Amino acid sequence: MIELKQVTKQYGQSTVLHNIDLTIDEPGIYCLLGRNGAGKTTLLKSIAGCQNITSGQIKVAGKAVSTAALDTGVSYIENFAKHFNLPVWKLLRIASEVNGAYDDSFAAEMMEQFELDGKKKFNQLSLGMKTMVSTIVCLASSRPVILLDEPVLGFDAIMRVEFYEMLTESFRRHPRIIIVSTHIIEEIAKTIHKLIILDKGRIRFFDTLQSVEEKAFSVSGLKKDVDAATANLHVIGQDAVGGLVTSYIFDQPPKQEASLEIAPLSLQDFFVQMVGHKGGIRA
């Protein structure tokens, strides 16, 4: 279990995380979404114990997390992760030797699936292949918490599909908490169980994708009709073009009227409305 209480992180005078309360208490694949600079990497590094927070408390499996902790139970790989410039097979062997619960068979299968040359040194690999090696090392660790920061950077479309399959297979073999930070929203939707949206250092949303499918809608029509239909609903954004208005809601959809057009929001559109956009009206 991951538990954050009133977590704040400051860099000088800049506050990156603002009094975050978050509890993740069951295994699953969680997607962490946020705009550039929202604090995603800072949040993941803090949970992993790679840096200390300014105030508050973070616990993983009941143990306080900090840079002083010998083993946080967390395996964390950030984008552009660096390793010793050794042959890939030697990096995997070292990872296995320092982690008693390392899944050698999973690592070997993934190496074969992605056609990785174990004899190549790490720095000889493309960006995508470097990221894949780092991800395999992380997932094969079998630790109770896995944190992946932008793991699909440098991947082509086929590699991204294979990555999501690898993520699903890893979770099937070792159910645990896996948090994936990504910008490619729609692709990962089929893989994840819950969604976390971070906006300007604050948690804006934490729930299942099912709740988005059931409650996220756009309501379009004349302003007076839309305003009347959404008066008692949670409006997360609004666009206006001429006399027509579209309100974006996270609530039960209003009753269908001939004057209204009601449509479900895609995950990407829901995210855009939750974090705001130019021309939008924040509720």
Short mmCIF file of C-alpha atoms in Angstrom, two decimals:
data_model
loop_
_atom_site.label_atom_id
_atom_site.label_comp_id
_atom_site.label_asym_id
_atom_site.label_seq_id
_atom_site.Cartn_x
_atom_site.Cartn_y
_atom_site.Cartn_z
CA MET A 1 0.00 0.00 0.00
CA ILE A 2 1.10 3.57 -0.74
CA GLU A 3 -0.04 6.31 1.60
CA LEU A 4 0.68 10.03 1.23
CA LYS A 5 -0.41 12.49 3.90
CA GLN A 6 -0.15 16.25 3.39
CA VAL A 7 2.86 15.81 1.10
CA THR A 8 4.48 19.04 -0.02
CA LYS A 9 7.67 19.40 -2.04
CA GLN A 10 9.42 22.69 -2.63
CA TYR A 11 12.46 23.62 -4.69
CA GLY A 12 13.58 26.93 -3.29
CA GLN A 13 10.56 29.24 -3.44
CA SER A 14 8.73 27.02 -5.94
CA THR A 15 6.14 24.56 -4.58
CA VAL A 16 5.83 21.55 -6.90
CA LEU A 17 3.56 19.33 -4.77
CA HIS A 18 0.82 20.91 -2.64
CA ASN A 19 -0.44 19.05 0.46
CA ILE A 20 -1.19 15.82 -1.39
CA ASP A 21 -3.30 13.15 0.29
CA LEU A 22 -3.39 9.90 -1.66
CA THR A 23 -3.93 6.27 -0.68
CA ILE A 24 -3.41 3.37 -3.10
CA ASP A 25 -4.34 0.26 -1.20
CA GLU A 26 -4.85 -2.48 -3.77
CA PRO A 27 -2.86 -4.03 -6.64
CA GLY A 28 -3.50 -2.57 -10.06
CA ILE A 29 -2.04 -0.69 -13.00
CA TYR A 30 -2.48 3.02 -12.34
CA CYS A 31 -1.99 5.74 -14.96
CA LEU A 32 -0.56 9.07 -13.79
CA LEU A 33 -1.53 11.91 -16.12
CA GLY A 34 -0.55 15.55 -15.98
CA ARG A 35 0.73 18.37 -18.14
CA ASN A 36 4.44 19.10 -18.39
CA GLY A 37 5.52 20.60 -15.08
CA ALA A 38 2.52 19.24 -13.17
CA GLY A 39 4.81 17.44 -10.72
CA LYS A 40 4.55 13.84 -11.98
CA THR A 41 8.26 13.03 -11.85
CA THR A 42 8.62 14.76 -8.48
CA LEU A 43 5.74 12.69 -7.12
CA LEU A 44 7.19 9.40 -8.38
CA LYS A 45 10.70 10.19 -7.13
CA SER A 46 9.28 11.08 -3.72
CA ILE A 47 7.35 7.80 -3.47
CA ALA A 48 10.48 5.90 -4.52
CA GLY A 49 12.58 7.61 -1.84
CA CYS A 50 14.92 9.13 -4.43
CA GLN A 51 14.41 12.54 -2.87
CA ASN A 52 13.03 13.84 0.41
CA ILE A 53 9.80 15.79 0.63
CA THR A 54 9.58 19.19 2.30
CA SER A 55 6.73 18.24 4.64
CA GLY A 56 4.17 15.50 5.15
CA GLN A 57 4.66 11.75 5.17
CA ILE A 58 4.96 8.96 2.62
CA LYS A 59 4.62 5.30 3.57
CA VAL A 60 4.96 2.18 1.44
CA ALA A 61 3.72 -1.05 3.04
CA GLY A 62 3.56 0.79 6.37
CA LYS A 63 7.19 1.95 6.30
CA ALA A 64 8.18 5.60 6.05
CA VAL A 65 9.93 6.49 2.81
CA SER A 66 12.96 8.77 2.60
CA THR A 67 16.42 8.83 1.08
CA ALA A 68 17.68 7.28 4.32
CA ALA A 69 15.52 4.15 3.93
CA LEU A 70 17.63 1.13 3.01
CA ASP A 71 14.88 -0.58 1.01
CA THR A 72 11.60 1.16 0.20
CA GLY A 73 10.11 -1.84 -1.61
CA VAL A 74 9.84 0.34 -4.70
CA SER A 75 11.39 -0.19 -8.12
CA TYR A 76 11.59 3.09 -10.03
CA ILE A 77 12.76 3.85 -13.55
CA GLU A 78 12.68 7.40 -14.88
CA ASN A 79 12.79 8.44 -18.51
CA PHE A 80 16.33 8.57 -19.92
CA ALA A 81 17.50 6.25 -17.13
CA LYS A 82 21.24 5.61 -17.22
CA HIS A 83 23.09 2.41 -16.46
CA PHE A 84 26.71 1.34 -16.41
CA ASN A 85 27.88 0.91 -19.99
CA LEU A 86 27.98 -2.87 -19.80
CA PRO A 87 26.60 -5.55 -22.11
CA VAL A 88 22.86 -5.91 -21.64
CA TRP A 89 23.10 -9.52 -20.45
CA LYS A 90 25.53 -8.44 -17.71
CA LEU A 91 23.19 -5.65 -16.56
CA LEU A 92 20.37 -8.19 -16.26
CA ARG A 93 22.61 -10.60 -14.36
CA ILE A 94 23.65 -7.88 -11.90
CA ALA A 95 19.99 -6.95 -11.38
CA SER A 96 19.21 -10.60 -10.65
CA GLU A 97 22.08 -10.93 -8.16
CA VAL A 98 21.05 -7.89 -6.10
CA ASN A 99 17.35 -8.80 -6.06
CA GLY A 100 16.41 -12.15 -4.58
CA ALA A 101 12.89 -12.03 -6.02
CA TYR A 102 14.08 -11.24 -9.54
CA ASP A 103 12.06 -12.99 -12.27
CA ASP A 104 14.78 -14.30 -14.59
CA SER A 105 12.35 -16.13 -16.86
CA PHE A 106 10.26 -12.98 -17.42
CA ALA A 107 13.39 -10.95 -18.26
CA ALA A 108 14.60 -13.62 -20.69
CA GLU A 109 11.20 -13.85 -22.41
CA MET A 110 10.97 -10.07 -22.79
CA MET A 111 14.53 -9.90 -24.17
CA GLU A 112 13.54 -12.44 -26.81
CA GLN A 113 10.20 -10.79 -27.57
CA PHE A 114 11.82 -7.39 -28.19
CA GLU A 115 14.76 -8.93 -30.05
CA LEU A 116 17.26 -7.27 -27.74
CA ASP A 117 20.91 -8.14 -28.38
CA GLY A 118 22.32 -9.10 -24.97
CA LYS A 119 25.88 -8.70 -26.23
CA LYS A 120 25.45 -5.01 -27.06
CA LYS A 121 26.62 -2.47 -24.52
CA PHE A 122 23.92 -0.24 -23.07
CA ASN A 123 25.17 2.96 -24.73
CA GLN A 124 25.10 1.29 -28.15
CA LEU A 125 21.33 0.87 -27.96
CA SER A 126 18.77 3.25 -29.45
CA LEU A 127 16.77 5.42 -27.05
CA GLY A 128 13.78 3.10 -27.38
CA MET A 129 15.84 -0.02 -26.67
CA LYS A 130 17.57 1.64 -23.69
CA THR A 131 14.17 2.43 -22.25
CA MET A 132 12.98 -1.12 -22.90
CA VAL A 133 15.98 -2.64 -21.10
CA SER A 134 15.40 -0.33 -18.12
CA THR A 135 11.72 -1.27 -18.04
CA ILE A 136 12.45 -5.00 -18.19
CA VAL A 137 14.90 -4.66 -15.28
CA CYS A 138 12.27 -2.74 -13.31
CA LEU A 139 9.36 -5.12 -13.97
CA ALA A 140 11.45 -8.26 -13.41
CA SER A 141 12.36 -7.04 -9.93
CA SER A 142 8.99 -8.30 -8.62
CA ARG A 143 8.95 -5.59 -5.93
CA PRO A 144 5.52 -4.68 -4.51
CA VAL A 145 5.55 -1.19 -6.06
CA ILE A 146 6.70 -0.39 -9.61
CA LEU A 147 6.99 3.20 -10.84
CA LEU A 148 7.54 3.89 -14.55
CA ASP A 149 8.13 7.50 -15.65
CA GLU A 150 7.30 8.05 -19.33
CA PRO A 151 8.33 4.50 -20.28
CA VAL A 152 7.22 4.70 -23.93
CA LEU A 153 9.46 7.62 -24.92
CA GLY A 154 11.40 6.65 -28.03
CA PHE A 155 9.06 3.75 -28.85
CA ASP A 156 7.45 3.38 -32.24
CA ALA A 157 3.79 2.33 -32.50
CA ILE A 158 4.56 -1.41 -32.56
CA MET A 159 6.89 -1.18 -29.56
CA ARG A 160 4.22 0.69 -27.61
CA VAL A 161 1.67 -2.06 -28.24
CA GLU A 162 4.22 -4.67 -27.16
CA PHE A 163 5.05 -2.62 -24.07
CA TYR A 164 1.40 -2.56 -22.93
CA GLU A 165 1.24 -6.33 -23.46
CA MET A 166 4.41 -6.74 -21.38
CA LEU A 167 2.93 -4.56 -18.64
CA THR A 168 -0.23 -6.69 -18.56
CA GLU A 169 1.78 -9.93 -18.49
CA SER A 170 3.99 -8.64 -15.67
CA PHE A 171 0.93 -7.75 -13.60
CA ARG A 172 -0.66 -11.15 -14.33
CA ARG A 173 2.43 -12.93 -13.00
CA HIS A 174 3.01 -10.59 -10.06
CA PRO A 175 -0.09 -8.59 -9.03
CA ARG A 176 1.13 -5.40 -7.32
CA ILE A 177 0.91 -1.63 -7.58
CA ILE A 178 2.25 -0.35 -10.90
CA ILE A 179 2.09 3.39 -11.60
CA VAL A 180 2.81 4.54 -15.16
CA SER A 181 3.32 8.19 -16.05
CA THR A 182 2.60 8.87 -19.72
CA HIS A 183 1.43 11.48 -22.23
CA ILE A 184 -0.07 8.98 -24.65
CA ILE A 185 -3.49 8.77 -23.09
CA GLU A 186 -5.82 6.76 -25.30
CA GLU A 187 -3.33 3.93 -25.95
CA ILE A 188 -2.90 3.00 -22.30
CA ALA A 189 -6.62 3.16 -21.52
CA LYS A 190 -7.13 -0.53 -22.32
CA THR A 191 -4.38 -1.54 -19.90
CA ILE A 192 -4.96 0.48 -16.74
CA HIS A 193 -7.33 -0.03 -13.83
CA LYS A 194 -7.38 3.46 -12.32
CA LEU A 195 -6.51 6.99 -13.37
CA ILE A 196 -4.68 9.66 -11.36
CA ILE A 197 -4.68 13.21 -12.74
CA LEU A 198 -2.14 15.62 -11.27
CA ASP A 199 -2.60 19.31 -12.03
CA LYS A 200 -0.21 22.01 -10.76
CA GLY A 201 0.97 19.78 -7.94
CA ARG A 202 -2.50 18.75 -6.75
CA ILE A 203 -4.52 15.58 -7.27
CA ARG A 204 -7.49 16.55 -9.45
CA PHE A 205 -8.88 13.07 -10.05
CA PHE A 206 -8.40 9.54 -8.72
CA ASP A 207 -10.93 6.95 -9.83
CA THR A 208 -11.61 4.11 -12.25
CA LEU A 209 -11.93 4.47 -16.01
CA GLN A 210 -15.44 3.11 -15.62
CA SER A 211 -16.40 6.24 -13.70
CA VAL A 212 -15.14 8.37 -16.62
CA GLU A 213 -17.18 6.29 -19.07
CA GLU A 214 -20.31 6.61 -16.92
CA LYS A 215 -20.08 10.27 -15.88
CA ALA A 216 -17.98 12.30 -18.37
CA PHE A 217 -20.10 13.96 -21.06
CA SER A 218 -20.31 17.00 -23.30
CA VAL A 219 -23.62 18.87 -23.48
CA SER A 220 -24.06 21.17 -26.49
CA GLY A 221 -26.74 23.57 -27.60
CA LEU A 222 -27.97 27.12 -27.08
CA LYS A 223 -26.46 28.70 -23.98
CA LYS A 224 -29.78 29.08 -22.16
CA ASP A 225 -30.67 25.42 -22.78
CA VAL A 226 -27.24 24.09 -21.78
CA ASP A 227 -27.07 26.26 -18.67
CA ALA A 228 -30.52 25.11 -17.60
CA ALA A 229 -29.70 21.43 -18.18
CA THR A 230 -26.37 21.56 -16.30
CA ALA A 231 -27.36 24.00 -13.51
CA ASN A 232 -27.09 21.40 -10.74
CA LEU A 233 -24.30 19.29 -12.29
CA HIS A 234 -20.52 19.31 -11.87
CA VAL A 235 -19.28 21.30 -14.87
CA ILE A 236 -15.54 20.88 -15.48
CA GLY A 237 -15.21 23.13 -18.54
CA GLN A 238 -17.06 25.08 -21.19
CA ASP A 239 -16.52 26.28 -24.76
CA ALA A 240 -18.57 28.92 -26.57
CA VAL A 241 -18.75 29.57 -30.31
CA GLY A 242 -21.23 32.22 -31.37
CA GLY A 243 -24.53 31.48 -29.68
CA LEU A 244 -23.70 27.81 -29.14
CA VAL A 245 -22.17 26.45 -25.94
CA THR A 246 -20.64 23.12 -25.00
CA SER A 247 -20.39 22.30 -21.31
CA TYR A 248 -18.28 19.39 -20.14
CA ILE A 249 -19.59 17.59 -17.09
CA PHE A 250 -18.52 14.89 -14.69
CA ASP A 251 -21.87 13.84 -13.32
CA GLN A 252 -25.00 11.99 -14.29
CA PRO A 253 -25.99 13.09 -17.82
CA PRO A 254 -28.98 15.45 -18.03
CA LYS A 255 -32.25 14.30 -19.51
CA GLN A 256 -32.06 14.16 -23.28
CA GLU A 257 -33.88 17.05 -24.90
CA ALA A 258 -34.36 17.81 -28.59
CA SER A 259 -32.43 21.08 -28.13
CA LEU A 260 -29.38 19.34 -26.63
CA GLU A 261 -26.62 17.15 -28.02
CA ILE A 262 -25.15 14.89 -25.33
CA ALA A 263 -22.07 12.78 -26.03
CA PRO A 264 -19.57 10.80 -23.91
CA LEU A 265 -16.08 12.26 -23.53
CA SER A 266 -12.99 10.37 -24.59
CA LEU A 267 -10.33 9.89 -21.93
CA GLN A 268 -8.15 12.50 -23.64
CA ASP A 269 -10.96 15.07 -23.80
CA PHE A 270 -11.80 14.39 -20.15
CA PHE A 271 -8.16 14.98 -19.19
CA VAL A 272 -8.01 18.23 -21.17
CA GLN A 273 -11.13 19.54 -19.45
CA MET A 274 -9.94 18.51 -15.99
CA VAL A 275 -6.66 20.38 -16.26
CA GLY A 276 -8.05 23.35 -18.19
CA HIS A 277 -7.35 24.66 -21.66
CA LYS A 278 -7.25 27.96 -23.48
CA GLY A 279 -10.72 29.25 -24.13
CA GLY A 280 -12.22 27.01 -21.49
CA ILE A 281 -14.05 28.14 -18.39
CA ARG A 282 -13.00 26.39 -15.22
CA ALA A 283 -15.90 25.56 -12.91
#
